[in-house]
PDB file of C-alpha atoms in Angstrom:
ATOM      1  CA  ASN A  93       0.000   0.000   0.000  1.00 74.00           C
ATOM      2  CA  VAL A  94       1.119   3.541  -0.765  1.00 82.00           C
ATOM      3  CA  ASP A  95       1.341   6.001   2.131  1.00 85.00           C
ATOM      4  CA  LEU A  96      -0.300   9.065   0.572  1.00 83.00           C
ATOM      5  CA  LYS A  97       0.628  11.403   3.408  1.00 84.00           C
ATOM      6  CA  ASP A  98       4.277  10.426   3.086  1.00 88.00           C
ATOM      7  CA  LEU A  99       4.138  10.776  -0.705  1.00 88.00           C
ATOM      8  CA  ALA A 100       2.491  14.206  -0.513  1.00 85.00           C
ATOM      9  CA  ASN A 101       5.017  15.346   2.076  1.00 86.00           C
ATOM     10  CA  ARG A 102       7.946  14.221  -0.093  1.00 88.00           C
ATOM     11  CA  LEU A 103       6.513  16.006  -3.119  1.00 88.00           C
ATOM     12  CA  LEU A 104       5.548  19.250  -1.392  1.00 85.00           C
ATOM     13  CA  THR A 105       8.757  19.631   0.627  1.00 86.00           C
ATOM     14  CA  PHE A 106      11.121  19.006  -2.271  1.00 84.00           C
ATOM     15  CA  ASP A 107      13.720  21.751  -2.707  1.00 83.00           C
ATOM     16  CA  THR A 108      12.554  24.000  -5.547  1.00 79.00           C
ATOM     17  CA  GLU A 109      16.138  25.172  -6.058  1.00 79.00           C
ATOM     18  CA  ASP A 110      17.321  21.630  -6.793  1.00 78.00           C
ATOM     19  CA  VAL A 111      16.477  21.840 -10.479  1.00 74.00           C
ATOM     20  CA  GLU A 112      18.792  18.990 -11.459  1.00 74.00           C
ATOM     21  CA  ASN A 113      16.804  16.309  -9.629  1.00 78.00           C
ATOM     22  CA  HIS A 114      13.253  15.066  -9.158  1.00 80.00           C
ATOM     23  CA  VAL A 115      11.457  13.424  -6.273  1.00 84.00           C
ATOM     24  CA  PRO A 116      12.197   9.678  -6.545  1.00 85.00           C
ATOM     25  CA  LEU A 117       8.963   7.781  -7.157  1.00 87.00           C
ATOM     26  CA  THR A 118       8.223   4.093  -7.462  1.00 88.00           C
ATOM     27  CA  ALA A 119       6.032   2.574 -10.153  1.00 88.00           C
ATOM     28  CA  ALA A 120       3.632   1.470  -7.402  1.00 88.00           C
ATOM     29  CA  GLU A 121       3.227   5.047  -6.185  1.00 89.00           C
ATOM     30  CA  CYS A 122       2.539   6.354  -9.688  1.00 88.00           C
ATOM     31  CA  LEU A 123      -0.030   3.644 -10.434  1.00 89.00           C
ATOM     32  CA  SER A 124      -1.774   4.063  -7.067  1.00 89.00           C
ATOM     33  CA  VAL A 125      -2.156   7.813  -7.551  1.00 87.00           C
ATOM     34  CA  CYS A 126      -3.572   7.279 -11.062  1.00 87.00           C
ATOM     35  CA  HIS A 127      -6.135   4.744  -9.812  1.00 87.00           C
ATOM     36  CA  MET A 128      -7.198   6.965  -6.906  1.00 86.00           C
ATOM     37  CA  ALA A 129      -7.515   9.945  -9.234  1.00 83.00           C
ATOM     38  CA  MET A 130      -9.828   7.913 -11.492  1.00 83.00           C
ATOM     39  CA  GLU A 131     -12.056   7.090  -8.513  1.00 83.00           C
ATOM     40  CA  ALA A 132     -12.099  10.709  -7.364  1.00 79.00           C
ATOM     41  CA  MET A 133     -13.071  11.993 -10.816  1.00 80.00           C
ATOM     42  CA  ARG A 134     -15.569   9.278 -11.692  1.00 81.00           C
ATOM     43  CA  SER A 135     -18.624  11.206 -10.469  1.00 79.00           C
ATOM     44  CA  THR A 136     -17.698  14.656 -11.826  1.00 81.00           C
ATOM     45  CA  ASP A 137     -19.111  16.225 -14.994  1.00 88.00           C
ATOM     46  CA  ILE A 138     -17.279  17.253 -18.155  1.00 88.00           C
ATOM     47  CA  CYS A 139     -18.076  20.927 -17.443  1.00 90.00           C
ATOM     48  CA  ILE A 140     -18.369  22.278 -13.907  1.00 87.00           C
ATOM     49  CA  HIS A 141     -19.257  25.619 -12.330  1.00 89.00           C
ATOM     50  CA  ILE A 142     -16.599  27.337 -10.215  1.00 86.00           C
ATOM     51  CA  LYS A 143     -16.811  30.491  -8.099  1.00 88.00           C
ATOM     52  CA  THR A 144     -14.162  33.135  -7.478  1.00 90.00           C
ATOM     53  CA  PRO A 145     -11.678  33.746  -5.938  1.00 86.00           C
ATOM     54  CA  ILE A 146      -9.597  31.468  -8.135  1.00 88.00           C
ATOM     55  CA  ASN A 147      -6.063  31.156  -9.534  1.00 90.00           C
ATOM     56  CA  ILE A 148      -5.977  29.933 -13.143  1.00 89.00           C
ATOM     57  CA  VAL A 149      -2.764  28.042 -13.939  1.00 91.00           C
ATOM     58  CA  GLY A 150      -1.931  27.327 -17.564  1.00 89.00           C
ATOM     59  CA  ASP A 151       0.272  24.627 -19.075  1.00 89.00           C
ATOM     60  CA  LEU A 152       3.172  23.428 -16.903  1.00 88.00           C
ATOM     61  CA  HIS A 153       4.433  20.632 -19.175  1.00 86.00           C
ATOM     62  CA  GLY A 154       5.715  18.592 -16.258  1.00 84.00           C
ATOM     63  CA  GLN A 155       7.881  21.375 -14.782  1.00 87.00           C
ATOM     64  CA  PHE A 156       7.310  20.197 -11.212  1.00 86.00           C
ATOM     65  CA  HIS A 157       9.790  22.615  -9.630  1.00 86.00           C
ATOM     66  CA  ASP A 158       7.814  25.516 -11.085  1.00 88.00           C
ATOM     67  CA  LEU A 159       4.561  24.042  -9.752  1.00 88.00           C
ATOM     68  CA  LEU A 160       6.108  24.091  -6.272  1.00 89.00           C
ATOM     69  CA  ARG A 161       7.171  27.713  -6.830  1.00 89.00           C
ATOM     70  CA  ILE A 162       3.562  28.572  -7.652  1.00 89.00           C
ATOM     71  CA  PHE A 163       2.377  26.806  -4.488  1.00 88.00           C
ATOM     72  CA  ASP A 164       4.986  28.698  -2.436  1.00 88.00           C
ATOM     73  CA  ALA A 165       3.853  32.033  -3.858  1.00 87.00           C
ATOM     74  CA  LEU A 166       0.078  31.598  -4.028  1.00 88.00           C
ATOM     75  CA  GLY A 167      -0.711  28.758  -1.633  1.00 85.00           C
ATOM     76  CA  GLN A 168      -1.701  25.161  -2.201  1.00 80.00           C
ATOM     77  CA  PRO A 169      -4.971  24.317  -3.995  1.00 73.00           C
ATOM     78  CA  PRO A 170      -8.076  23.362  -2.027  1.00 63.00           C
ATOM     79  CA  GLU A 171      -9.541  19.876  -1.965  1.00 52.00           C
ATOM     80  CA  THR A 172     -11.724  20.671  -4.983  1.00 41.00           C
ATOM     81  CA  PHE A 173      -8.574  20.515  -7.121  1.00 42.00           C
ATOM     82  CA  GLN A 174      -9.288  16.796  -7.324  1.00 40.00           C
ATOM     83  CA  TRP A 175     -12.049  17.630  -9.836  1.00 50.00           C
ATOM     84  CA  MET A 176     -10.548  17.237 -13.271  1.00 65.00           C
ATOM     85  CA  PRO A 177     -13.156  18.356 -15.819  1.00 80.00           C
ATOM     86  CA  MET A 178     -12.597  19.245 -19.466  1.00 88.00           C
ATOM     87  CA  CYS A 179     -13.788  22.814 -18.924  1.00 93.00           C
ATOM     88  CA  ALA A 180     -15.362  25.119 -16.360  1.00 93.00           C
ATOM     89  CA  ILE A 181     -17.525  28.225 -16.196  1.00 94.00           C
ATOM     90  CA  ILE A 182     -16.335  30.751 -13.609  1.00 93.00           C
ATOM     91  CA  ASP A 183     -18.986  32.849 -11.852  1.00 92.00           C
ATOM     92  CA  GLY A 184     -21.246  32.217 -14.829  1.00 92.00           C
ATOM     93  CA  GLN A 185     -19.146  34.602 -16.956  1.00 93.00           C
ATOM     94  CA  ILE A 186     -15.881  32.982 -18.076  1.00 94.00           C
ATOM     95  CA  PHE A 187     -15.495  29.816 -20.150  1.00 96.00           C
ATOM     96  CA  CYS A 188     -12.216  28.175 -19.119  1.00 96.00           C
ATOM     97  CA  CYS A 189     -10.515  25.224 -20.832  1.00 95.00           C
ATOM     98  CA  HIS A 190      -7.184  23.991 -22.208  1.00 94.00           C
ATOM     99  CA  GLY A 191      -7.590  24.652 -25.928  1.00 95.00           C
ATOM    100  CA  GLY A 192     -10.711  26.472 -27.029  1.00 96.00           C
ATOM    101  CA  ILE A 193     -14.135  26.130 -28.592  1.00 96.00           C
ATOM    102  CA  SER A 194     -15.759  23.783 -31.105  1.00 95.00           C
ATOM    103  CA  PRO A 195     -17.865  24.275 -34.258  1.00 94.00           C
ATOM    104  CA  ASN A 196     -20.051  21.461 -32.914  1.00 94.00           C
ATOM    105  CA  PHE A 197     -21.382  23.933 -30.340  1.00 95.00           C
ATOM    106  CA  MET A 198     -23.424  25.347 -33.231  1.00 92.00           C
ATOM    107  CA  LEU A 199     -25.203  22.007 -33.753  1.00 92.00           C
ATOM    108  CA  GLN A 200     -27.886  20.136 -31.834  1.00 90.00           C
ATOM    109  CA  PRO A 201     -28.324  19.502 -28.934  1.00 93.00           C
ATOM    110  CA  PHE A 202     -26.878  22.989 -28.293  1.00 94.00           C
ATOM    111  CA  ASN A 203     -29.263  25.902 -28.772  1.00 93.00           C
ATOM    112  CA  LEU A 204     -28.655  29.663 -28.726  1.00 89.00           C
ATOM    113  CA  ARG A 205     -32.044  30.105 -27.060  1.00 90.00           C
ATOM    114  CA  GLY A 206     -31.447  27.351 -24.556  1.00 89.00           C
ATOM    115  CA  GLY A 207     -29.562  29.373 -21.955  1.00 91.00           C
ATOM    116  CA  GLN A 208     -26.402  28.561 -20.053  1.00 94.00           C
ATOM    117  CA  GLN A 209     -27.797  25.807 -17.860  1.00 93.00           C
ATOM    118  CA  ALA A 210     -29.343  23.874 -20.744  1.00 95.00           C
ATOM    119  CA  ASN A 211     -26.222  24.103 -22.908  1.00 95.00           C
ATOM    120  CA  VAL A 212     -23.912  23.075 -20.064  1.00 95.00           C
ATOM    121  CA  GLN A 213     -26.249  20.141 -19.461  1.00 93.00           C
ATOM    122  CA  ALA A 214     -25.959  19.221 -23.155  1.00 94.00           C
ATOM    123  CA  LEU A 215     -22.167  19.317 -22.866  1.00 93.00           C
ATOM    124  CA  ASN A 216     -22.309  17.143 -19.771  1.00 92.00           C
ATOM    125  CA  GLU A 217     -24.034  14.433 -21.790  1.00 90.00           C
ATOM    126  CA  CYS A 218     -20.442  13.506 -22.650  1.00 86.00           C
ATOM    127  CA  LYS A 219     -19.825  10.914 -19.963  1.00 79.00           C
ATOM    128  CA  LYS A 220     -16.527   9.955 -18.386  1.00 72.00           C
ATOM    129  CA  PRO A 221     -14.327   8.068 -18.715  1.00 72.00           C
ATOM    130  CA  VAL A 222     -13.871   9.276 -22.263  1.00 76.00           C
ATOM    131  CA  GLU A 223     -11.059   9.362 -24.790  1.00 76.00           C
ATOM    132  CA  PRO A 224     -11.601  12.496 -26.926  1.00 81.00           C
ATOM    133  CA  VAL A 225     -11.933  11.469 -30.556  1.00 82.00           C
ATOM    134  CA  ARG A 226     -11.341  13.619 -33.585  1.00 80.00           C
ATOM    135  CA  PRO A 227     -13.254  15.271 -34.908  1.00 86.00           C
ATOM    136  CA  GLY A 228     -15.342  16.036 -31.856  1.00 90.00           C
ATOM    137  CA  ILE A 229     -16.277  18.559 -29.183  1.00 93.00           C
ATOM    138  CA  LEU A 230     -13.888  17.268 -26.525  1.00 92.00           C
ATOM    139  CA  CYS A 231     -10.995  17.153 -28.988  1.00 92.00           C
ATOM    140  CA  ASP A 232     -11.684  20.801 -29.863  1.00 95.00           C
ATOM    141  CA  ILE A 233     -11.943  21.873 -26.215  1.00 95.00           C
ATOM    142  CA  MET A 234      -8.493  20.348 -25.734  1.00 92.00           C
ATOM    143  CA  TRP A 235      -6.692  21.330 -28.947  1.00 93.00           C
ATOM    144  CA  SER A 236      -8.279  24.255 -30.837  1.00 95.00           C
ATOM    145  CA  ASP A 237      -6.487  27.614 -31.209  1.00 94.00           C
ATOM    146  CA  PRO A 238      -7.544  31.191 -31.964  1.00 94.00           C
ATOM    147  CA  ILE A 239      -6.936  32.378 -35.537  1.00 90.00           C
ATOM    148  CA  GLY A 240      -3.829  34.518 -35.821  1.00 78.00           C
ATOM    149  CA  THR A 241      -1.518  32.196 -33.890  1.00 61.00           C
ATOM    150  CA  ALA A 242       1.322  30.066 -35.176  1.00 53.00           C
ATOM    151  CA  PHE A 243      -0.919  27.026 -35.518  1.00 53.00           C
ATOM    152  CA  SER A 244      -3.587  28.698 -37.657  1.00 53.00           C
ATOM    153  CA  ALA A 245      -3.676  27.520 -41.247  1.00 48.00           C
ATOM    154  CA  GLN A 246      -2.970  30.257 -43.768  1.00 48.00           C
ATOM    155  CA  PHE A 247      -5.143  30.932 -46.810  1.00 45.00           C
ATOM    156  CA  SER A 248      -5.085  33.497 -49.588  1.00 39.00           C
ATOM    157  CA  GLN A 249      -7.089  36.604 -48.739  1.00 41.00           C
ATOM    158  CA  SER A 250      -9.058  36.025 -51.940  1.00 38.00           C
ATOM    159  CA  SER A 251     -10.075  32.582 -50.788  1.00 41.00           C
ATOM    160  CA  GLU A 252     -13.822  32.167 -50.510  1.00 42.00           C
ATOM    161  CA  THR A 253     -13.147  29.859 -47.566  1.00 45.00           C
ATOM    162  CA  LEU A 254     -11.386  32.635 -45.646  1.00 42.00           C
ATOM    163  CA  THR A 255     -13.835  35.402 -46.560  1.00 38.00           C
ATOM    164  CA  GLU A 256     -16.641  33.988 -44.459  1.00 53.00           C
ATOM    165  CA  ALA A 257     -14.582  31.596 -42.383  1.00 75.00           C
ATOM    166  CA  LYS A 258     -15.259  31.298 -38.697  1.00 89.00           C
ATOM    167  CA  TRP A 259     -13.266  28.073 -38.466  1.00 91.00           C
ATOM    168  CA  LEU A 260     -10.049  27.107 -40.269  1.00 90.00           C
ATOM    169  CA  PRO A 261      -8.018  23.885 -40.321  1.00 86.00           C
ATOM    170  CA  ASN A 262      -5.432  23.718 -37.562  1.00 86.00           C
ATOM    171  CA  LYS A 263      -1.774  23.094 -38.403  1.00 83.00           C
ATOM    172  CA  ARG A 264      -1.555  20.686 -35.473  1.00 82.00           C
ATOM    173  CA  GLY A 265      -3.361  18.141 -37.621  1.00 83.00           C
ATOM    174  CA  CYS A 266      -6.412  17.986 -35.392  1.00 87.00           C
ATOM    175  CA  SER A 267      -9.217  20.350 -34.408  1.00 91.00           C
ATOM    176  CA  PHE A 268      -9.663  23.911 -35.724  1.00 92.00           C
ATOM    177  CA  SER A 269      -8.595  27.521 -35.436  1.00 93.00           C
ATOM    178  CA  PHE A 270     -11.494  29.809 -34.508  1.00 95.00           C
ATOM    179  CA  SER A 271     -12.216  33.437 -35.362  1.00 94.00           C
ATOM    180  CA  GLY A 272     -13.451  36.258 -33.155  1.00 94.00           C
ATOM    181  CA  GLN A 273     -16.913  35.873 -34.697  1.00 94.00           C
ATOM    182  CA  ALA A 274     -16.979  32.164 -33.880  1.00 95.00           C
ATOM    183  CA  LEU A 275     -15.943  32.950 -30.314  1.00 96.00           C
ATOM    184  CA  GLU A 276     -18.669  35.589 -29.951  1.00 95.00           C
ATOM    185  CA  GLU A 277     -21.288  33.049 -31.061  1.00 95.00           C
ATOM    186  CA  VAL A 278     -20.113  30.415 -28.585  1.00 96.00           C
ATOM    187  CA  MET A 279     -19.970  33.002 -25.793  1.00 96.00           C
ATOM    188  CA  ARG A 280     -23.593  33.910 -26.556  1.00 95.00           C
ATOM    189  CA  LEU A 281     -24.478  30.224 -26.504  1.00 95.00           C
ATOM    190  CA  PHE A 282     -23.093  29.780 -22.979  1.00 96.00           C
ATOM    191  CA  GLN A 283     -23.974  33.348 -21.913  1.00 95.00           C
ATOM    192  CA  THR A 284     -20.357  34.040 -20.968  1.00 95.00           C
ATOM    193  CA  GLN A 285     -18.151  37.062 -21.599  1.00 94.00           C
ATOM    194  CA  MET A 286     -14.769  35.621 -22.498  1.00 94.00           C
ATOM    195  CA  LEU A 287     -12.575  32.547 -22.966  1.00 96.00           C
ATOM    196  CA  ILE A 288      -9.530  31.801 -20.821  1.00 96.00           C
ATOM    197  CA  ARG A 289      -7.313  28.999 -22.089  1.00 97.00           C
ATOM    198  CA  GLY A 290      -3.783  27.601 -22.019  1.00 95.00           C
ATOM    199  CA  HIS A 291      -2.222  25.353 -24.659  1.00 92.00           C
ATOM    200  CA  GLN A 292       0.213  27.782 -26.344  1.00 93.00           C
ATOM    201  CA  VAL A 293       3.501  29.359 -25.308  1.00 92.00           C
ATOM    202  CA  ALA A 294       3.080  33.040 -24.426  1.00 93.00           C
ATOM    203  CA  MET A 295       6.486  34.689 -24.089  1.00 94.00           C
ATOM    204  CA  ASN A 296       5.191  37.263 -21.604  1.00 94.00           C
ATOM    205  CA  GLY A 297       3.197  34.649 -19.679  1.00 94.00           C
ATOM    206  CA  TYR A 298      -0.127  35.604 -21.218  1.00 94.00           C
ATOM    207  CA  GLN A 299      -1.593  36.867 -24.468  1.00 94.00           C
ATOM    208  CA  SER A 300      -4.841  38.686 -25.195  1.00 93.00           C
ATOM    209  CA  GLN A 301      -6.491  37.947 -28.563  1.00 92.00           C
ATOM    210  CA  LEU A 302      -9.701  38.288 -30.579  1.00 93.00           C
ATOM    211  CA  ASN A 303     -10.683  41.736 -29.309  1.00 91.00           C
ATOM    212  CA  ARG A 304      -9.595  40.756 -25.777  1.00 91.00           C
ATOM    213  CA  ARG A 305     -12.300  38.100 -25.579  1.00 93.00           C
ATOM    214  CA  CYS A 306      -9.683  35.326 -25.547  1.00 96.00           C
ATOM    215  CA  VAL A 307      -6.802  35.198 -23.049  1.00 95.00           C
ATOM    216  CA  THR A 308      -4.048  32.580 -23.206  1.00 96.00           C
ATOM    217  CA  VAL A 309      -2.337  31.765 -19.892  1.00 96.00           C
ATOM    218  CA  PHE A 310       0.976  29.872 -19.992  1.00 95.00           C
ATOM    219  CA  SER A 311       2.483  28.772 -16.683  1.00 93.00           C
ATOM    220  CA  ALA A 312       5.764  27.020 -17.573  1.00 91.00           C
ATOM    221  CA  PRO A 313       8.638  29.549 -17.251  1.00 92.00           C
ATOM    222  CA  GLY A 314      11.694  28.818 -19.384  1.00 90.00           C
ATOM    223  CA  TYR A 315       9.649  26.230 -21.267  1.00 89.00           C
ATOM    224  CA  CYS A 316      11.600  22.964 -21.647  1.00 82.00           C
ATOM    225  CA  GLY A 317      14.860  24.814 -21.041  1.00 80.00           C
ATOM    226  CA  VAL A 318      14.650  26.140 -24.611  1.00 81.00           C
ATOM    227  CA  TYR A 319      12.584  29.330 -24.346  1.00 85.00           C
ATOM    228  CA  ASN A 320      13.297  32.279 -22.067  1.00 90.00           C
ATOM    229  CA  ASN A 321       9.611  32.959 -21.538  1.00 93.00           C
ATOM    230  CA  ILE A 322       7.968  34.350 -18.429  1.00 94.00           C
ATOM    231  CA  SER A 323       5.014  32.407 -17.011  1.00 94.00           C
ATOM    232  CA  SER A 324       1.780  33.677 -15.497  1.00 95.00           C
ATOM    233  CA  ILE A 325      -1.113  32.653 -13.285  1.00 93.00           C
ATOM    234  CA  LEU A 326      -4.346  34.604 -13.663  1.00 94.00           C
ATOM    235  CA  GLN A 327      -5.724  35.605 -10.252  1.00 93.00           C
ATOM    236  CA  ILE A 328      -9.429  36.437 -10.105  1.00 91.00           C
ATOM    237  CA  GLU A 329     -10.723  37.628  -6.740  1.00 86.00           C
ATOM    238  CA  ARG A 330     -14.128  38.655  -7.973  1.00 83.00           C
ATOM    239  CA  LEU A 331     -15.441  39.394 -11.439  1.00 80.00           C
ATOM    240  CA  ASN A 332     -16.525  42.943 -12.179  1.00 72.00           C
ATOM    241  CA  ASP A 333     -18.478  44.579 -14.981  1.00 65.00           C
ATOM    242  CA  ASP A 334     -15.358  44.977 -17.138  1.00 60.00           C
ATOM    243  CA  SER A 335     -15.332  41.528 -18.706  1.00 59.00           C
ATOM    244  CA  LYS A 336     -12.151  42.348 -20.657  1.00 63.00           C
ATOM    245  CA  SER A 337     -10.142  42.845 -17.438  1.00 70.00           C
ATOM    246  CA  PRO A 338     -11.070  39.810 -15.341  1.00 76.00           C
ATOM    247  CA  GLY A 339      -8.188  39.892 -12.858  1.00 86.00           C
ATOM    248  CA  SER A 340      -4.440  40.306 -12.395  1.00 91.00           C
ATOM    249  CA  PHE A 341      -1.479  38.230 -13.512  1.00 93.00           C
ATOM    250  CA  PHE A 342       1.096  36.771 -11.134  1.00 92.00           C
ATOM    251  CA  LEU A 343       4.348  36.361 -13.069  1.00 93.00           C
ATOM    252  CA  LEU A 344       7.215  33.892 -12.620  1.00 90.00           C
ATOM    253  CA  ARG A 345      10.552  34.262 -14.375  1.00 92.00           C
ATOM    254  CA  PRO A 346      12.594  31.212 -15.433  1.00 89.00           C
ATOM    255  CA  MET A 347      15.027  29.719 -12.943  1.00 82.00           C
ATOM    256  CA  GLN A 348      18.673  29.705 -13.935  1.00 76.00           C
ATOM    257  CA  ARG A 349      19.645  26.207 -15.043  1.00 67.00           C
ATOM    258  CA  ASP A 350      22.988  24.742 -15.968  1.00 65.00           C
ATOM    259  CA  PRO A 351      22.643  23.570 -19.606  1.00 60.00           C
ATOM    260  CA  SER A 352      24.234  20.266 -18.616  1.00 59.00           C
ATOM    261  CA  ALA A 353      21.331  19.679 -16.210  1.00 57.00           C
ATOM    262  CA  LEU A 354      18.653  19.776 -18.909  1.00 55.00           C
ATOM    263  CA  ALA A 355      18.883  16.014 -19.405  1.00 54.00           C
ATOM    264  CA  ASN A 356      17.630  15.600 -15.834  1.00 51.00           C
ATOM    265  CA  LEU A 357      14.494  17.679 -16.369  1.00 49.00           C
ATOM    266  CA  PHE A 358      12.563  14.617 -17.482  1.00 46.00           C
ATOM    267  CA  TRP A 359      12.221  11.196 -15.901  1.00 42.00           C
ATOM    268  CA  ASN A 360      13.988   8.506 -17.876  1.00 41.00           C
ATOM    269  CA  GLU A 361      13.001   5.600 -15.690  1.00 42.00           C
ATOM    270  CA  LEU A 362      11.091   4.641 -12.566  1.00 40.00           C
ATOM    271  CA  ARG A 363      12.550   3.041  -9.512  1.00 40.00           C
ATOM    272  CA  ASP A 364      11.761  -0.615  -8.979  1.00 40.00           C
ATOM    273  CA  ILE A 365       8.710  -1.386  -6.861  1.00 30.00           C
TER     274      ILE A 365
END
């Protein structure tokens, strides 16, 4: 049996300055945590409602030392962090997910006249456990991007496809890139004011797009030891009437790493059970 208290203590007390090493874990510990997480998430919906105050952390890409730095600066998450949905609606006003929105939101069973509750209920008809397939709503929530980013497909301005396009193919090879008009329609569908997402590197930690209705939050400073990017966490104490300024950004700069230590940033093997 795995001693969870001991495991949590080892993880949370690890020296954040020791960037060349990781907490040693056994295969049994990793498997036990995965199985317990499945049990904890079994009864939760695909989309949940969350209230402020809240800290929104973007992609970390396994940079555990930086996760501990965030905990040191902003505090550890509450017990509700065990809920692992695909998306969330914050205070009824912000749609929050990893990637973005889906053109399937414009199809049945979703309805512009249905209201937020009915459309969230339609989304929650996707039952867990689920492996997002492509094409599909859950794939898009995970992998779509706003138009105008590096992963948006490029077309000639004379292209009939682009002239009225709300959705374009995504260079990632799955999902779509969405326009400001497409985002406005989905925000009306869910009666929300803006989209907050992660998924893409933002050199300043965050990026505002599509008339400030879409904000990308990226939380892995010095991404993979290759970029010199700053990271951010969006802190929302309480939403106000200015939907384009939802909160403030807490910034983390990259830690200084010896280039020779980069090989140790990723686990190569697990200790024997």
